[in-house]
Coordinates of C-alpha atoms and ligand atoms in Angstrom, one line a residue:
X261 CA 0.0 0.0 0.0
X262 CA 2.4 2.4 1.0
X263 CA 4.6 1.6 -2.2
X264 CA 1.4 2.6 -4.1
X265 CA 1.2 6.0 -2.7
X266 CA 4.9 7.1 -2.7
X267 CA 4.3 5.9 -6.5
X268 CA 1.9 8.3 -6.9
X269 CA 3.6 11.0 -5.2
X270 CA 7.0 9.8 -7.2
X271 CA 7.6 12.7 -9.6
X272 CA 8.9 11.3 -12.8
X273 CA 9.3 14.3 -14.4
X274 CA 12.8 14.9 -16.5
X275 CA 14.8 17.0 -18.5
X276 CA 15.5 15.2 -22.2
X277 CA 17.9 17.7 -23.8
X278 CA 16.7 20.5 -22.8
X279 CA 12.8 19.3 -23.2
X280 CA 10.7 18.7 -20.6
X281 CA 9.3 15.2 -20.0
X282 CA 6.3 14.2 -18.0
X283 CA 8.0 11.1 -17.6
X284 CA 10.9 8.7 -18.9
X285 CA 8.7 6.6 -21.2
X286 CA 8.3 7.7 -25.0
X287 CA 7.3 5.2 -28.0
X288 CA 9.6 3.8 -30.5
X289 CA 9.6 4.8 -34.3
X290 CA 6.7 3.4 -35.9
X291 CA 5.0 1.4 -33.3
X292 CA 2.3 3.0 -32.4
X293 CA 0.1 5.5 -34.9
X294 CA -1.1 8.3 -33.4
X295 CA -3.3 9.8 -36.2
X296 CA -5.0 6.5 -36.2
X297 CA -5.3 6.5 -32.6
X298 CA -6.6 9.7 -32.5
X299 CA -9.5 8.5 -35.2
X300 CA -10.3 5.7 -33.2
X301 CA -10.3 7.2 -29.6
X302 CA -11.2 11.3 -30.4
X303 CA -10.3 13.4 -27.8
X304 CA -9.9 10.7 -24.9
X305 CA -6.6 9.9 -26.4
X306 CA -5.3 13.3 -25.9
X307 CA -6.3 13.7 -22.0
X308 CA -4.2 10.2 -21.5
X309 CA -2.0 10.2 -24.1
X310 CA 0.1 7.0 -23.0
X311 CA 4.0 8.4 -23.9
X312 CA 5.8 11.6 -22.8
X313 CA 6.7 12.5 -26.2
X314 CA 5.8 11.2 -29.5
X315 CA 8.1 9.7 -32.3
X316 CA 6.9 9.6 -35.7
X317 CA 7.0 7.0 -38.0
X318 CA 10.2 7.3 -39.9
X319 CA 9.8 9.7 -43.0
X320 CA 12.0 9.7 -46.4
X321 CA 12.2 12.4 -48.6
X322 CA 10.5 10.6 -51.6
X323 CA 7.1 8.9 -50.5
X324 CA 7.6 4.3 -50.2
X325 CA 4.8 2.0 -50.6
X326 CA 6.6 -0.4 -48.4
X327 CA 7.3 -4.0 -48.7
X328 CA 4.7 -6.4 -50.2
X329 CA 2.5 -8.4 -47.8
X330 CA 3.4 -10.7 -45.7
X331 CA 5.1 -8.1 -44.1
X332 CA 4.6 -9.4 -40.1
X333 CA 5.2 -12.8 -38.6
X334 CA 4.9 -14.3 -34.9
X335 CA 7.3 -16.0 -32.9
X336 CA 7.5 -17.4 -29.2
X337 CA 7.7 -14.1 -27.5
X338 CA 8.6 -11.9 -30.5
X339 CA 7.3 -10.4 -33.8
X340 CA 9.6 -10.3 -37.0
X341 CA 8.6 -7.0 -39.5
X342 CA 9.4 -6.7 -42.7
X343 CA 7.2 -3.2 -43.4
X344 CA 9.5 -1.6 -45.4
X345 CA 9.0 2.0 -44.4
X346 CA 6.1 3.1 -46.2
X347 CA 5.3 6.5 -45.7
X348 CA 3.8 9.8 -47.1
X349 CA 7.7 11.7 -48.0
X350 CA 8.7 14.9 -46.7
X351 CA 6.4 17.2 -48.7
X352 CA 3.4 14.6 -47.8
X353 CA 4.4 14.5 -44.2
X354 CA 4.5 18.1 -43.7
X355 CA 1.6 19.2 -45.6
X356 CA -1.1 16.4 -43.7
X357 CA 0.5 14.3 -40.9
X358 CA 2.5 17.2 -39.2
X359 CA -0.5 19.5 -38.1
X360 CA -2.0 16.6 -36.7
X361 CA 1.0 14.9 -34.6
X362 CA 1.5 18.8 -33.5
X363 CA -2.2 18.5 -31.8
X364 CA -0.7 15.4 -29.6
X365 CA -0.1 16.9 -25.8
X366 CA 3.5 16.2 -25.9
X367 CA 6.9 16.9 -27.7
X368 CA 7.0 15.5 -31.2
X369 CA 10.4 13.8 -32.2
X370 CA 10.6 13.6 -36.2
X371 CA 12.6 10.3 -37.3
X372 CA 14.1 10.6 -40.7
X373 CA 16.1 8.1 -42.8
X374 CA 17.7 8.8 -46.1
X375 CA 19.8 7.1 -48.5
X376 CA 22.6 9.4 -48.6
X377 CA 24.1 12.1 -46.5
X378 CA 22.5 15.0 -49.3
X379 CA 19.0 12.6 -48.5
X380 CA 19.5 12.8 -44.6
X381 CA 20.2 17.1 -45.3
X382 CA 17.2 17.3 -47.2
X383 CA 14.8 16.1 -44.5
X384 CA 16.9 17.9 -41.4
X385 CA 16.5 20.8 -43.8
X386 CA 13.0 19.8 -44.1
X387 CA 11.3 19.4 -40.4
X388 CA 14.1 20.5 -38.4
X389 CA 13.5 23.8 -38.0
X390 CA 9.8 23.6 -37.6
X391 CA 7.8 24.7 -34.6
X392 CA 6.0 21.7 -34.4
X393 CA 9.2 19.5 -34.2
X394 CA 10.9 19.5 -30.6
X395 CA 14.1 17.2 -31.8
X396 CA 15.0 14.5 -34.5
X397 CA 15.8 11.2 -34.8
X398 CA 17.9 9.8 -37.8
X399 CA 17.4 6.7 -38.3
X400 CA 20.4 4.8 -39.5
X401 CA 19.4 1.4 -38.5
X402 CA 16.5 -0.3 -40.6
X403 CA 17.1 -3.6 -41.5
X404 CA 14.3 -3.7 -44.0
X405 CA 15.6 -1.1 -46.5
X406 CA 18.5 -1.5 -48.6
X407 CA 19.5 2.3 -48.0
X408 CA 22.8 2.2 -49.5
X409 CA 24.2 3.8 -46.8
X410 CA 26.9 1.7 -44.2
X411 CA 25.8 4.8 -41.7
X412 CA 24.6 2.5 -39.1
X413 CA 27.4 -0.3 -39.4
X414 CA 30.6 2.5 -39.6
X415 CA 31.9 4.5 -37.3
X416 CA 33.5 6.4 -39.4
X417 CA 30.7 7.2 -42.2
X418 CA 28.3 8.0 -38.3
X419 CA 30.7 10.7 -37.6
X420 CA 30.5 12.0 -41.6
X421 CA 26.7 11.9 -41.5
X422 CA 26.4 13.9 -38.6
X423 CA 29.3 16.4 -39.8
X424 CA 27.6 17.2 -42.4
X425 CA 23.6 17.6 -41.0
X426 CA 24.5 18.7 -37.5
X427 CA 24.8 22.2 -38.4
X428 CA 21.7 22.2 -40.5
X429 CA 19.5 22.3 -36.9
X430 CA 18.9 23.7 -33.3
X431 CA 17.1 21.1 -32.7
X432 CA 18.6 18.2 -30.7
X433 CA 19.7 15.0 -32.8
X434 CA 18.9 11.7 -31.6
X435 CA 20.9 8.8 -33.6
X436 CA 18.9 5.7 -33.8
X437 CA 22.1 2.6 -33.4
X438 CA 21.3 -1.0 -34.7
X439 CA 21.7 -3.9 -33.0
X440 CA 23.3 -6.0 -36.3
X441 CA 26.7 -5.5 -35.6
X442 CA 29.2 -7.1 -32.6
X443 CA 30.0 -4.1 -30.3
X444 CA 27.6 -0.7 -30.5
X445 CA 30.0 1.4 -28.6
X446 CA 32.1 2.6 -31.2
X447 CA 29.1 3.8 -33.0
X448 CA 27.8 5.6 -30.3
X449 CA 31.3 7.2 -29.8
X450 CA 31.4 8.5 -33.2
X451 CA 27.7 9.5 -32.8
X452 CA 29.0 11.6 -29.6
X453 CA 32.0 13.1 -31.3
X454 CA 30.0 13.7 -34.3
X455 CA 27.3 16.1 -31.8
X456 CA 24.7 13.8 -31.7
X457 CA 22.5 14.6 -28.8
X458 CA 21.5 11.0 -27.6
X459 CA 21.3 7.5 -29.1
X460 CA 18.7 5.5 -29.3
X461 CA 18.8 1.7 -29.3
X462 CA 17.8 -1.0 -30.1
X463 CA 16.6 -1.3 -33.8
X464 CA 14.8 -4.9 -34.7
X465 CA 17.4 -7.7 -34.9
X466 CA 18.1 -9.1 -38.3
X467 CA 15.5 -12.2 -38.8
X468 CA 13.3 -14.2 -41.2
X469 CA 10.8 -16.5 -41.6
X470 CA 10.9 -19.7 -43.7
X471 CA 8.0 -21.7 -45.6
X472 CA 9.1 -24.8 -45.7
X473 CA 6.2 -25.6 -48.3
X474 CA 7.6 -23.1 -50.9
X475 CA 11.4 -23.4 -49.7
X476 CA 11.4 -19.9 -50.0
X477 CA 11.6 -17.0 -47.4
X478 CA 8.4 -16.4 -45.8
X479 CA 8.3 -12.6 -45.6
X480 CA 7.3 -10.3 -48.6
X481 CA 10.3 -8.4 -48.4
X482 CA 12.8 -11.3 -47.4
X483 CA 14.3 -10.3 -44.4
X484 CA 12.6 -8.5 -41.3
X485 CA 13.5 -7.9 -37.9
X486 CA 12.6 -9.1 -34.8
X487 CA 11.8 -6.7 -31.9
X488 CA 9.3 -8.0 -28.7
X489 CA 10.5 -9.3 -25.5
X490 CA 12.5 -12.0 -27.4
X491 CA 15.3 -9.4 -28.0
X492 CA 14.9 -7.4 -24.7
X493 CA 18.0 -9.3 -22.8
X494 CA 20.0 -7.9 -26.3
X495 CA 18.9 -4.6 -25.5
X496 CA 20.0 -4.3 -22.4
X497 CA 23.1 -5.5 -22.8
X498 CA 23.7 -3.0 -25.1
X499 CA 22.2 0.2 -23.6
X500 CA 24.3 -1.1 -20.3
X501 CA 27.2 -0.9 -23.3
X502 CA 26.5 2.6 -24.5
X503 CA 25.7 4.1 -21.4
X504 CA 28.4 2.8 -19.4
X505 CA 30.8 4.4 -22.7
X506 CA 29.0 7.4 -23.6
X507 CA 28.3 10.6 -22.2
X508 CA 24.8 11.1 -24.0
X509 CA 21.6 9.9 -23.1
X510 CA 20.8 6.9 -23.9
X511 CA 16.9 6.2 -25.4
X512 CA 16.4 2.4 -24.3
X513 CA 14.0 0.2 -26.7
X514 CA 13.6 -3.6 -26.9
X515 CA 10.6 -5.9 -25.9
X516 CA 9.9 -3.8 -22.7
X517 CA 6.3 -4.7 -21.8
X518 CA 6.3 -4.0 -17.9
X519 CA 7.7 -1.4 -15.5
X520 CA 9.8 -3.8 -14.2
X521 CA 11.4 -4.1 -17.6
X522 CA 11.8 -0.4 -17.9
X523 CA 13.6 0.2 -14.5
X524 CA 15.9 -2.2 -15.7
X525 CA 16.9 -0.1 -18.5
X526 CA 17.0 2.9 -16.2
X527 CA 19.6 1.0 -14.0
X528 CA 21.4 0.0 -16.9
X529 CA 21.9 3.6 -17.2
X530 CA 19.1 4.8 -19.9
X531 CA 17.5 8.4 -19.7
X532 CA 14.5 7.3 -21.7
X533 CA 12.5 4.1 -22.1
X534 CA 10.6 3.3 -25.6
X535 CA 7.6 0.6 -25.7
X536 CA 7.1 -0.6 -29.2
X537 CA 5.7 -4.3 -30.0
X538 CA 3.7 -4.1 -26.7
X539 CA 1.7 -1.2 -27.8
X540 CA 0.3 -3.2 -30.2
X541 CA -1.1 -6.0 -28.0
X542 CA -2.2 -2.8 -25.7
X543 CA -2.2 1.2 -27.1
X544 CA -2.5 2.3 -23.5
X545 CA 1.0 -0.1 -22.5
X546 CA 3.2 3.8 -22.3
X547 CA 1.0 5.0 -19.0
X548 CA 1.0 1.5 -18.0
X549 CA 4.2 0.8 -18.1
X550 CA 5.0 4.7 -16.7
X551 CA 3.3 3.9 -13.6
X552 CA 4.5 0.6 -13.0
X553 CA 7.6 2.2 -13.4
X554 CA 7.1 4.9 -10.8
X555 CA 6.3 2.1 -8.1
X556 CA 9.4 0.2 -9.3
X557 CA 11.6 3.5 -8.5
X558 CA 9.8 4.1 -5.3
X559 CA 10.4 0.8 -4.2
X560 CA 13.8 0.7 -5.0
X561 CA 14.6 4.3 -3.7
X562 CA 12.4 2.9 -0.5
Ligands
RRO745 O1 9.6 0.2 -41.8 C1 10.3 -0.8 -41.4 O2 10.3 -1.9 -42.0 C2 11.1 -0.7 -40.2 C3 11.9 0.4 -39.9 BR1 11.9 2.0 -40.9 C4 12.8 0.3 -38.8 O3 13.6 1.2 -38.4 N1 12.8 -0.8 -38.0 C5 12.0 -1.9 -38.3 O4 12.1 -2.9 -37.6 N2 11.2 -1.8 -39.4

């Protein structure tokens, strides 16, 4: 009982570059569709909107149909996509999908991916100095898009890509690290040196499925990735990674379903928790898991 109340009274509140949070847990890119949402709930969704701040679906300059269909499958404890990144392109996203995501109650991050550093300009260019946009997120990390770019798997070509767009926007830079590669530190290094603002991780993990019936990949697009609480023990071994390497703060994703879950990433040394897969079992899992979380802390804190 008492836990319970110091919960409540447990002020969660926090300072994510410079932009106030109501608490530490945000959604992952393309995971949870707020304009959708919005439809489906009206305005109950914005007096309990479930995350702290919003990340939009990913957003290329040019506008993607996605993958063909299948483009999800099931597994013990996890879900492979393979979705491709469809989405509206800059000029579609600004002109209908901003105006609305600006009407959510809470910061709006803007995740971009392009297929070349003039590509990643454009869209920084593009949203980053908008009102509606509190920060950024490039996204260099997609396993389902061939995007050309070895960004997300080189050091090296991180700290060129962020060279080149850092000075194209105020607004702070998230960099969002994939999991597909044996140590993420040294990205997130050159991410730092480079004057990123924080990293994000984990992306899905490289994955397929197989029909054994055709003898062929069972996924529209080939491969997918897996996210879910499959990969969670992944992703915590590599926020612990990052954070214990990096100064910036850390955004921690991967299968996180309870509050348990997220105060684990918190002690592992993340600023910021994301929910992804789970919000699609349940849209309200952010102020879910937010409040388990705040009994978690106060139970921990005593
Ligand atoms: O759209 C996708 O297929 C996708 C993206 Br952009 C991403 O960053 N991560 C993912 O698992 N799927």
């Amino acid at each position: 009982m008492e836990a319970n109340g110091a919960a409540r009274d447990l002020d969660l509140s926090t300072d994510f570059c410079g932009i106030p949070l109501r608490h530490p847990v945000i959604n992952g890119s393309g995971t949870y569709d707020a304009i959708a949402a919005r439809r489906a709930f009206g305005d109950r969704l914005l007096e309990s909107f479930p995350f702290s701040a919003f990340v939009s679906k990913t957003i290329t300059p040019e506008p993607r149909a996605g993958n063909p269909p299948p483009r999800l499958w099931e597994t013990p404890s996890g879900l492979i996509n393979s979705i491709g990144l469809p989405n509206k392109g800059l000029d579609g996203f600004v002109a209908t999908d901003l105006t609305q995501l600006a009407q959510l109650p809470v910061p709006l991050i803007v995740s971009v991916m392009g297929t070349s550093h003039d590509e990643f300009a454009r869209l920084v260019e593009g949203v980053g100095d908008r009102n509606e946009v509190a920060a950024l997120e490039l996204n260099v990390s997609c396993p389902n898009v061939k995007s050309g770019l070895i960004v997300g798997e080189s050091p090296d070509e991180t700290r060129s890509l962020l060279d080149r767009v850092r000075r194209l926007t105020e607004k702070p830079l998230l960099i969002k690290l994939t999991p597909n590669i044996a140590d993420p530190v040294p990205l997130a290094r050159a991410a730092e040196e480079g004057g990123a603002d924080a990293v994000s991780l984990i992306n899905t993990v490289r994955a397929i499925a197989f029909d054994p019936d055709k003898a062929d990949r069972w996924l529209g697009g080939g491969t997918g990735g897996l996210s879910g609480p499959a990969v969670r023990p992944i992703a915590l071994a590599q926020v612990h990674a990052v954070a214990s390497a990096i100064g910036l703060p850390v955004v921690a994703m991967g299968g996180v379903t309870t509050g348990r879950d997220a105060a684990e990433m918190i002690g592992a040394g993340a600023s910021l928790v994301a929910v992804g897969t789970e919000s699609f079992r349940d849209p309200a899992a952010g102020s879910r898991i937010a409040a388990e979380l705040a009994r978690e802390l106060a139970r921990i804190s005593g």
